[in-house]
Amino acid sequence: MLFQVAGNDNASILISFASRSFNAGQLTSKLHVIELGAVPGKPSFTKKQADLFFPPDFADDFPVSMQISQKYGLIYVITKQGLLFVYDLETASAVYRNRISPDPIFLTTDASSVGGFYAVNRRGQVLLATVNEATLVPFVSGQLNNLELAVNLAKRGNLPGAENLVVQRFQELFSQAKYKEAAELAAESPQGILRTPDTVAKFQSVPVQAGQTPPLLQYFGTLLTRGKLNAFESLELSRLVVNQNKKNLLENWLAEDKLECTEELGDLVKTVDNDLALKIYIKARATPKVVAAFAERREFDKILIYSKQVGYNPDYLFLLQTILRTDPQAAVNFALMMSQMEGGCPVDYNTITDLFLQRNLIREATAFLLDVLKPNLPEHGFLQTKVLEINLVTFPNVADAILANGMFSHYDRPRIGQLCEKAGLYIRALQHYTELPDIKRVIVNTHVIEPQALVEFFGTLSREWALECMKDLLLVNLRGNLQIIVQTAKEYCEQLGVDACIKLFEQFKSYEGLYFFLGSYLSSSEDPEIHFKYIEAAAKTGQIKEVERVTRESNFYDPEKTKNFLMEAKLPDARPLINVCDRFGFVPDLTHYLYVNNMLRYIEGYVQKVNPGNAPLVVGQLLDDECAEDFIKGLILSVRSLLPVEPLVEECEKRNRLRLLTQFLEHLVSEGSQDVHVHNALGKIIIDSGDNPEHFLTTNPYYDSRVVGKYCEKRDPTLAVVAYRRGQCDDELINVTNKNSLFKLQARYVVERMDGDLWEKVLSPDNEYRRQLIDQVVSTALPESKSPDQVSATVKAFMTADLPHELIELLEKIVLQNSAFSGNFNLQNLLILTAIKADPSRVMDYINRLDNFDGPAIGEVAVEAQLYEEAFAIFKKFNLNFSAVNVLLDNIRSIDRAVEFAFRVEEEAVWSQVAKAQLREGLVSEAIESFIRADDATQFLEVIKAAEDADVYHDLVRYLLMVRQKSKEPKVDSELIYAYAKIDQLGEIEEFILMPNVANLQNVGDRLYDEALYEAAKIIFRFISNWAKLAVTHVKLKEFQSAVDAARKANSSKTWKEVCFACVDAEEFRLAQICGLNIIIQVDDLEEVSEYYQNRGCFSELISLMESGLGLERAHMGIFTELGVLYARYRPEKLMEHIKLFSTRLNIPKLIRACDEQQHWKELTYLYIQYDEFDNAATTIMNHSPEAWDHMQFKDVVVKVANVELYYKAVHFYLQEHPDLINDLLNVIALRVDHTRVVDIMRKAGQLRLVKPYMVAVQSNNVSAVNEALNGIYIEEEDYDRLRESIELHDNFDQIGLAQKIEKHELLEMRRVAAYIYKKAGRWKQSIALSKKDNLYKDCMETCSQSGERELSEELLVYFIEQGKKECFAACLFVCYDLIRPDVALELAWMNNMIDFAFPYLLQFIREYTSKVDELIKEKLEALSEVKAKEKEEKDMVAQQNMYAQLLPLALPAPPMPGMGGGFAPPPMGGMGMPPMPPYGMPSMAPY
């Protein structure tokens, strides 16, 4: 915590901590406060310490948390058991100690806002602890008698309670002339009790010594160093500074916020500095003064900002008029700022506008209105019209700009339209007119209307109106307005309709307009009709180039219709027709049209330049038109290489004129053409001519074999085979050879081709010619072949086609007979494999006859084919003994033959395989022998498992000893120990574990233990010091003492439990208790031990164990609770004593359940109270009152219950069992119960009188049921005094019902009470009648006076006259003086000869009215004087206004506006025919 040490400018860092130590055999606890990082040479904090005194009941308690209050400078020390120690941080003095929680506290945190802390206890409650500010200082000064600490706490925390001490100390210092100390004390006084005008006056009264600082300045200096001055101190100090003309000091103090700003301080400072005074006014929120200051500085914009901030409402109209006289632009800005104020403009926009217009400030008024009318609201329609009218008359260009912006939409549009037409703004007039005749009248002025604007205007018209206007424009001036109409049609063709626009132009036969209109629409239209009409219009207007372009680029016109139109039009230029016919496939029609019309030049141009690719079509059409061959040949030769040969050949071949192309084809070949179509055509010509076609087919590399071969099939199949072989046209060659039975050629081709797909096709079962082909392959094609690749491909094809028999036949011919491939490795392998697959009977013969094959691979294949003997023969032939023995073992399954084979070869790998097979067959001993022969230690896991299953541990020992020589495996050593144990060789075990080994002794020991080999397990556990397992092993061997000793070394809860439970079962209770004491200190194991004892009926031993556990150092709540539960079950006489002794160390909810089960109601009640479950405690007491009820205890409990229903249950309980004490109970719970319900309970029980004392006590709550019950009791008891008192003090009851009940009572006083009730209820007549009946005239008069009804009073006077009660008549005049009319009183008195009795009333009346007349005359005279004074003041004001009006310039168009403060008086307003106005509803500004 940071702490300010006196004399040190920097704060010191203090830490506090608590210590606990043993000193001379006693436990002492101390609190320490020290400083961290003290700076040498500067004052530092002196280390403090104090003792923490714990009460005897809390000797074992200790601090668990500490919090420091920055607010009060206190240290809070919180202990585990809920004690709170409060110490002063500066002196480490003890302030307070108390217990704040009955449950342990384990977490705290600072509560800085209240200067305390939050704490959480074990029950989950969150506690907030802090000091009581009102009683802390009196407590320290009174009970602790530490005045100095009390004063320090009061100053440090600004706490009450030390006022007298501080004042007394201040007076002592002042009397001793210690002004500096007195000033410091006053500055630090708690709650500023000494910072008063009296203190300042005291310091002012001290005479100043020469050469010394005045005490008053010392006082103010001390206050400034401590903080901020209050209002009075700030004013007095500022007065001193102003008198000394030290304004800079004021500025510094204000900047440092040392002074409290007030209006008086601002007035004082204004005499020397207006700016500084304005700052003070703003801080003091002296709004009128601030506004006056801004007005004096002409900072009107700041007035609005400030007024908005503080919520002040000045006279804005007056301010605007003042600004308008001097700076119109500033007035505009000010008006705009007003318009932006929250809540709307304080001055009407129209009023502001009129102010500008009165001075002919058109531009300023326009600027203002344009800004405020931006939202474009309907209510501003008048102003919108106004601003437009003004500018249309004066500045039409401004109005045009306003309308162009489109910012207004609520003005008078017809009016503005007329003004626009008069001003020559025709387009604006069009925009505002809504009638077609008006629009037609204005729209014809196209010579002064901007075309683009007119076009845009057409977009605002409906379709019908727009077309009407367009017709009018064309009628008026077709040539002049055509461009506008075309532009309009272009812009709004979608709205107007393209068809309508076209019809409009056609109506006036304006193909030029149609041409221009459709030209703009053409690019976005896909309508064929539109495109055709455009072509038609362009053609009729002579736009041939445009016709050519559109026919070339457009994709949407109707080609047939366009072609026919162009042919009919017979344009001099044929290019448009060429474009249409070329693009849309009308080349024959085009050729025919051009040929018929003798336009051969266009034919040559089309073929040569436009589209040479269509030359074949042209040639074909020319041949059909019987054109001369010379022209056609010349046309073909003129194109040459650009001419597509294939379609040309097709066209000529179709017409049987192929020879026509001979010269053309030979010319192309001579030029080096490699075009396949050229050579195809040339080949066809050669084949037809029979000019050595074989040479051409074999030597020409460019022709297409399929095309030429197809051409040859019907002419010569052999030539077709030649062509297909050259092009590897497999399918075609196979088809032609099959068709013509040329199988030998087919076989040779297939063998030479070596193509797998081709083989698959010809060897397919679906091929009806497969057998003929195979025969030719086997007999001719393959024997002729010398290529290994061809042979290999053929064999592979036979294999793929799954023809094993044919393949064997083929291979035997190649391999077994002397041929070039007899010793081929692959073919031998293939022969054996094929035999394995197709004919296993030949395999053994092939194995014996062949030597150059892959033995291992073939052997594996034989195994897979289940030819085991053949496989064994192969492996044996190639000395593959390992594989051979595997065949014997795995496939032939003959262990005897395998053992015999192993003896023959004597290989370890063979023996190893044999051993594994024997192991699988369960021949464990034989397998172990074989493993030993194989010297194989790799299978020790399987051997161990098998040996254990077969119980051959002697053989296993031999094997494991062999394995240990080859590897160090924990499993081997572990199993060896286990085997020794199984054959009962304990000595060998002890000897083995003493030798170096890698056995997992823990696992071995556990395994021996699990299999009940306890002696061997004991050796292992003792060797590895596993005391826990050793203990349970001793238990199994019934060695309990040794088990306890081992458990003590193990010190494990689980071990203790096992040993303990075993001792209990063996009735070794002494040893069991030793074990149990080590178990019950663990909370989690306590219940298990308890249940084990109880299940075996060892109740006394269990209680003895728990009682012994109470004295343990580590005894916990569970032990105390469990002992309480045991007492509840088996020793109830000890239960209450146990609960009271250890109530803070019990798990109360658990013990509550136990007591509830065992029906110990008194103890259960006590536990509920301790656990703050007062509802359950009260319920238990009432349900089991013979045992649990105690009146004093029940009263303490019932006031703390949360369930309100228990209060009423308690009332029923006491009413039934303890009626004599029910009032005592009700008085305790009176503040918590519903009194109406209690009264209802007692009324139903007929015992209302029994609770009368309770009802009297609670009647102050004015509850209806209580009042009525008590009133009923008072009536029965005829206690009218109590009844009247009850009625007067408590009015919440059925008053009329009670009055009716007792108005006929036999007692007079009861009837009088009834009259009083009627009077109180406002039933004056009933009350008066009842009082008259009993001659209670005084009551009658008082009732009349209180009623305030004149008729009742006058009726009572008449009644007294009738009864002859003259004295009562006089008394009634006095009592009802304010109600009785004088004329009625005098009339009744005169008529009944009672003037003497009415005379006192008459005297009083005359005196009263005389006084009233005198007062009225006096008030009237005073009012006349005030009116005269006011008239005089108004005359003086008018005279001043007239004087100021003479000074105004004569040229102003409007009357002068009022001035503002500082000697400016309001001018007269009578000159405009208006009465003089008051000074604008705002007080004069001069006082500001």
PDB file of N, CA, C and O in Angstrom, residues 1196-1221:
ATOM      1  N   ASP A1196     -36.631 -17.827  20.108  1.00  0.00           N
ATOM      2  CA  ASP A1196     -35.421 -17.436  19.367  1.00  0.00           C
ATOM      3  C   ASP A1196     -35.416 -17.990  17.945  1.00  0.00           C
ATOM      4  O   ASP A1196     -34.899 -17.347  17.020  1.00  0.00           O
ATOM      5  N   VAL A1197     -35.992 -19.179  17.802  1.00  0.00           N
ATOM      6  CA  VAL A1197     -35.970 -19.822  16.484  1.00  0.00           C
ATOM      7  C   VAL A1197     -37.006 -19.218  15.559  1.00  0.00           C
ATOM      8  O   VAL A1197     -36.732 -18.933  14.383  1.00  0.00           O
ATOM      9  N   VAL A1198     -38.202 -18.985  16.062  1.00  0.00           N
ATOM     10  CA  VAL A1198     -39.314 -18.639  15.187  1.00  0.00           C
ATOM     11  C   VAL A1198     -39.113 -17.272  14.525  1.00  0.00           C
ATOM     12  O   VAL A1198     -39.607 -17.015  13.429  1.00  0.00           O
ATOM     13  N   VAL A1199     -38.377 -16.368  15.175  1.00  0.00           N
ATOM     14  CA  VAL A1199     -38.174 -15.044  14.567  1.00  0.00           C
ATOM     15  C   VAL A1199     -37.183 -15.100  13.419  1.00  0.00           C
ATOM     16  O   VAL A1199     -37.031 -14.130  12.669  1.00  0.00           O
ATOM     17  N   LYS A1200     -36.485 -16.237  13.256  1.00  0.00           N
ATOM     18  CA  LYS A1200     -35.465 -16.325  12.215  1.00  0.00           C
ATOM     19  C   LYS A1200     -35.903 -17.175  11.027  1.00  0.00           C
ATOM     20  O   LYS A1200     -35.123 -17.359  10.099  1.00  0.00           O
ATOM     21  N   VAL A1201     -37.104 -17.721  11.067  1.00  0.00           N
ATOM     22  CA  VAL A1201     -37.535 -18.593   9.977  1.00  0.00           C
ATOM     23  C   VAL A1201     -37.788 -17.761   8.727  1.00  0.00           C
ATOM     24  O   VAL A1201     -38.089 -16.565   8.797  1.00  0.00           O
ATOM     25  N   ALA A1202     -37.655 -18.410   7.572  1.00  0.00           N
ATOM     26  CA  ALA A1202     -37.861 -17.728   6.293  1.00  0.00           C
ATOM     27  C   ALA A1202     -39.253 -18.005   5.719  1.00  0.00           C
ATOM     28  O   ALA A1202     -39.781 -17.188   4.974  1.00  0.00           O
ATOM     29  N   ASN A1203     -39.826 -19.137   6.058  1.00  0.00           N
ATOM     30  CA  ASN A1203     -41.141 -19.516   5.542  1.00  0.00           C
ATOM     31  C   ASN A1203     -42.217 -18.871   6.414  1.00  0.00           C
ATOM     32  O   ASN A1203     -42.367 -19.186   7.602  1.00  0.00           O
ATOM     33  N   VAL A1204     -42.970 -17.954   5.836  1.00  0.00           N
ATOM     34  CA  VAL A1204     -43.961 -17.197   6.605  1.00  0.00           C
ATOM     35  C   VAL A1204     -45.048 -18.115   7.160  1.00  0.00           C
ATOM     36  O   VAL A1204     -45.606 -17.859   8.238  1.00  0.00           O
ATOM     37  N   GLU A1205     -45.355 -19.201   6.449  1.00  0.00           N
ATOM     38  CA  GLU A1205     -46.418 -20.097   6.911  1.00  0.00           C
ATOM     39  C   GLU A1205     -46.120 -20.695   8.274  1.00  0.00           C
ATOM     40  O   GLU A1205     -47.025 -21.086   8.998  1.00  0.00           O
ATOM     41  N   LEU A1206     -44.846 -20.772   8.625  1.00  0.00           N
ATOM     42  CA  LEU A1206     -44.488 -21.348   9.928  1.00  0.00           C
ATOM     43  C   LEU A1206     -44.966 -20.463  11.079  1.00  0.00           C
ATOM     44  O   LEU A1206     -45.201 -20.961  12.187  1.00  0.00           O
ATOM     45  N   TYR A1207     -45.086 -19.149  10.838  1.00  0.00           N
ATOM     46  CA  TYR A1207     -45.606 -18.279  11.895  1.00  0.00           C
ATOM     47  C   TYR A1207     -47.024 -18.696  12.275  1.00  0.00           C
ATOM     48  O   TYR A1207     -47.358 -18.819  13.471  1.00  0.00           O
ATOM     49  N   TYR A1208     -47.833 -18.916  11.269  1.00  0.00           N
ATOM     50  CA  TYR A1208     -49.232 -19.260  11.544  1.00  0.00           C
ATOM     51  C   TYR A1208     -49.350 -20.689  12.061  1.00  0.00           C
ATOM     52  O   TYR A1208     -50.234 -20.998  12.869  1.00  0.00           O
ATOM     53  N   LYS A1209     -48.456 -21.556  11.628  1.00  0.00           N
ATOM     54  CA  LYS A1209     -48.435 -22.900  12.208  1.00  0.00           C
ATOM     55  C   LYS A1209     -48.053 -22.829  13.682  1.00  0.00           C
ATOM     56  O   LYS A1209     -48.587 -23.572  14.525  1.00  0.00           O
ATOM     57  N   ALA A1210     -47.130 -21.912  14.004  1.00  0.00           N
ATOM     58  CA  ALA A1210     -46.741 -21.739  15.410  1.00  0.00           C
ATOM     59  C   ALA A1210     -47.911 -21.209  16.234  1.00  0.00           C
ATOM     60  O   ALA A1210     -48.091 -21.588  17.406  1.00  0.00           O
ATOM     61  N   VAL A1211     -48.702 -20.315  15.623  1.00  0.00           N
ATOM     62  CA  VAL A1211     -49.887 -19.804  16.353  1.00  0.00           C
ATOM     63  C   VAL A1211     -50.844 -20.948  16.664  1.00  0.00           C
ATOM     64  O   VAL A1211     -51.344 -21.073  17.806  1.00  0.00           O
ATOM     65  N   HIS A1212     -51.124 -21.782  15.688  1.00  0.00           N
ATOM     66  CA  HIS A1212     -51.989 -22.952  15.932  1.00  0.00           C
ATOM     67  C   HIS A1212     -51.379 -23.852  17.004  1.00  0.00           C
ATOM     68  O   HIS A1212     -52.088 -24.375  17.872  1.00  0.00           O
ATOM     69  N   PHE A1213     -50.061 -24.062  16.930  1.00  0.00           N
ATOM     70  CA  PHE A1213     -49.378 -24.942  17.883  1.00  0.00           C
ATOM     71  C   PHE A1213     -49.534 -24.416  19.307  1.00  0.00           C
ATOM     72  O   PHE A1213     -49.902 -25.167  20.236  1.00  0.00           O
ATOM     73  N   TYR A1214     -49.279 -23.144  19.506  1.00  0.00           N
ATOM     74  CA  TYR A1214     -49.399 -22.578  20.862  1.00  0.00           C
ATOM     75  C   TYR A1214     -50.851 -22.536  21.299  1.00  0.00           C
ATOM     76  O   TYR A1214     -51.160 -22.690  22.492  1.00  0.00           O
ATOM     77  N   LEU A1215     -51.754 -22.297  20.372  1.00  0.00           N
ATOM     78  CA  LEU A1215     -53.166 -22.260  20.739  1.00  0.00           C
ATOM     79  C   LEU A1215     -53.631 -23.622  21.247  1.00  0.00           C
ATOM     80  O   LEU A1215     -54.444 -23.708  22.167  1.00  0.00           O
ATOM     81  N   GLN A1216     -53.075 -24.685  20.712  1.00  0.00           N
ATOM     82  CA  GLN A1216     -53.477 -26.030  21.114  1.00  0.00           C
ATOM     83  C   GLN A1216     -52.726 -26.515  22.349  1.00  0.00           C
ATOM     84  O   GLN A1216     -53.301 -27.169  23.209  1.00  0.00           O
ATOM     85  N   GLU A1217     -51.440 -26.214  22.453  1.00  0.00           N
ATOM     86  CA  GLU A1217     -50.621 -26.836  23.499  1.00  0.00           C
ATOM     87  C   GLU A1217     -50.194 -25.852  24.596  1.00  0.00           C
ATOM     88  O   GLU A1217     -49.998 -26.270  25.736  1.00  0.00           O
ATOM     89  N   HIS A1218     -50.007 -24.578  24.265  1.00  0.00           N
ATOM     90  CA  HIS A1218     -49.528 -23.616  25.276  1.00  0.00           C
ATOM     91  C   HIS A1218     -50.281 -22.308  25.124  1.00  0.00           C
ATOM     92  O   HIS A1218     -49.673 -21.270  24.799  1.00  0.00           O
ATOM     93  N   PRO A1219     -51.591 -22.276  25.321  1.00  0.00           N
ATOM     94  CA  PRO A1219     -52.361 -21.034  25.124  1.00  0.00           C
ATOM     95  C   PRO A1219     -51.958 -19.925  26.084  1.00  0.00           C
ATOM     96  O   PRO A1219     -52.137 -18.751  25.772  1.00  0.00           O
ATOM     97  N   ASP A1220     -51.433 -20.278  27.254  1.00  0.00           N
ATOM     98  CA  ASP A1220     -51.055 -19.242  28.212  1.00  0.00           C
ATOM     99  C   ASP A1220     -49.842 -18.433  27.733  1.00  0.00           C
ATOM    100  O   ASP A1220     -49.608 -17.321  28.225  1.00  0.00           O
ATOM    101  N   LEU A1221     -49.087 -18.956  26.803  1.00  0.00           N
ATOM    102  CA  LEU A1221     -47.888 -18.254  26.326  1.00  0.00           C
ATOM    103  C   LEU A1221     -48.071 -17.684  24.921  1.00  0.00           C
ATOM    104  O   LEU A1221     -47.095 -17.215  24.316  1.00  0.00           O
TER     105      LEU A1221
END
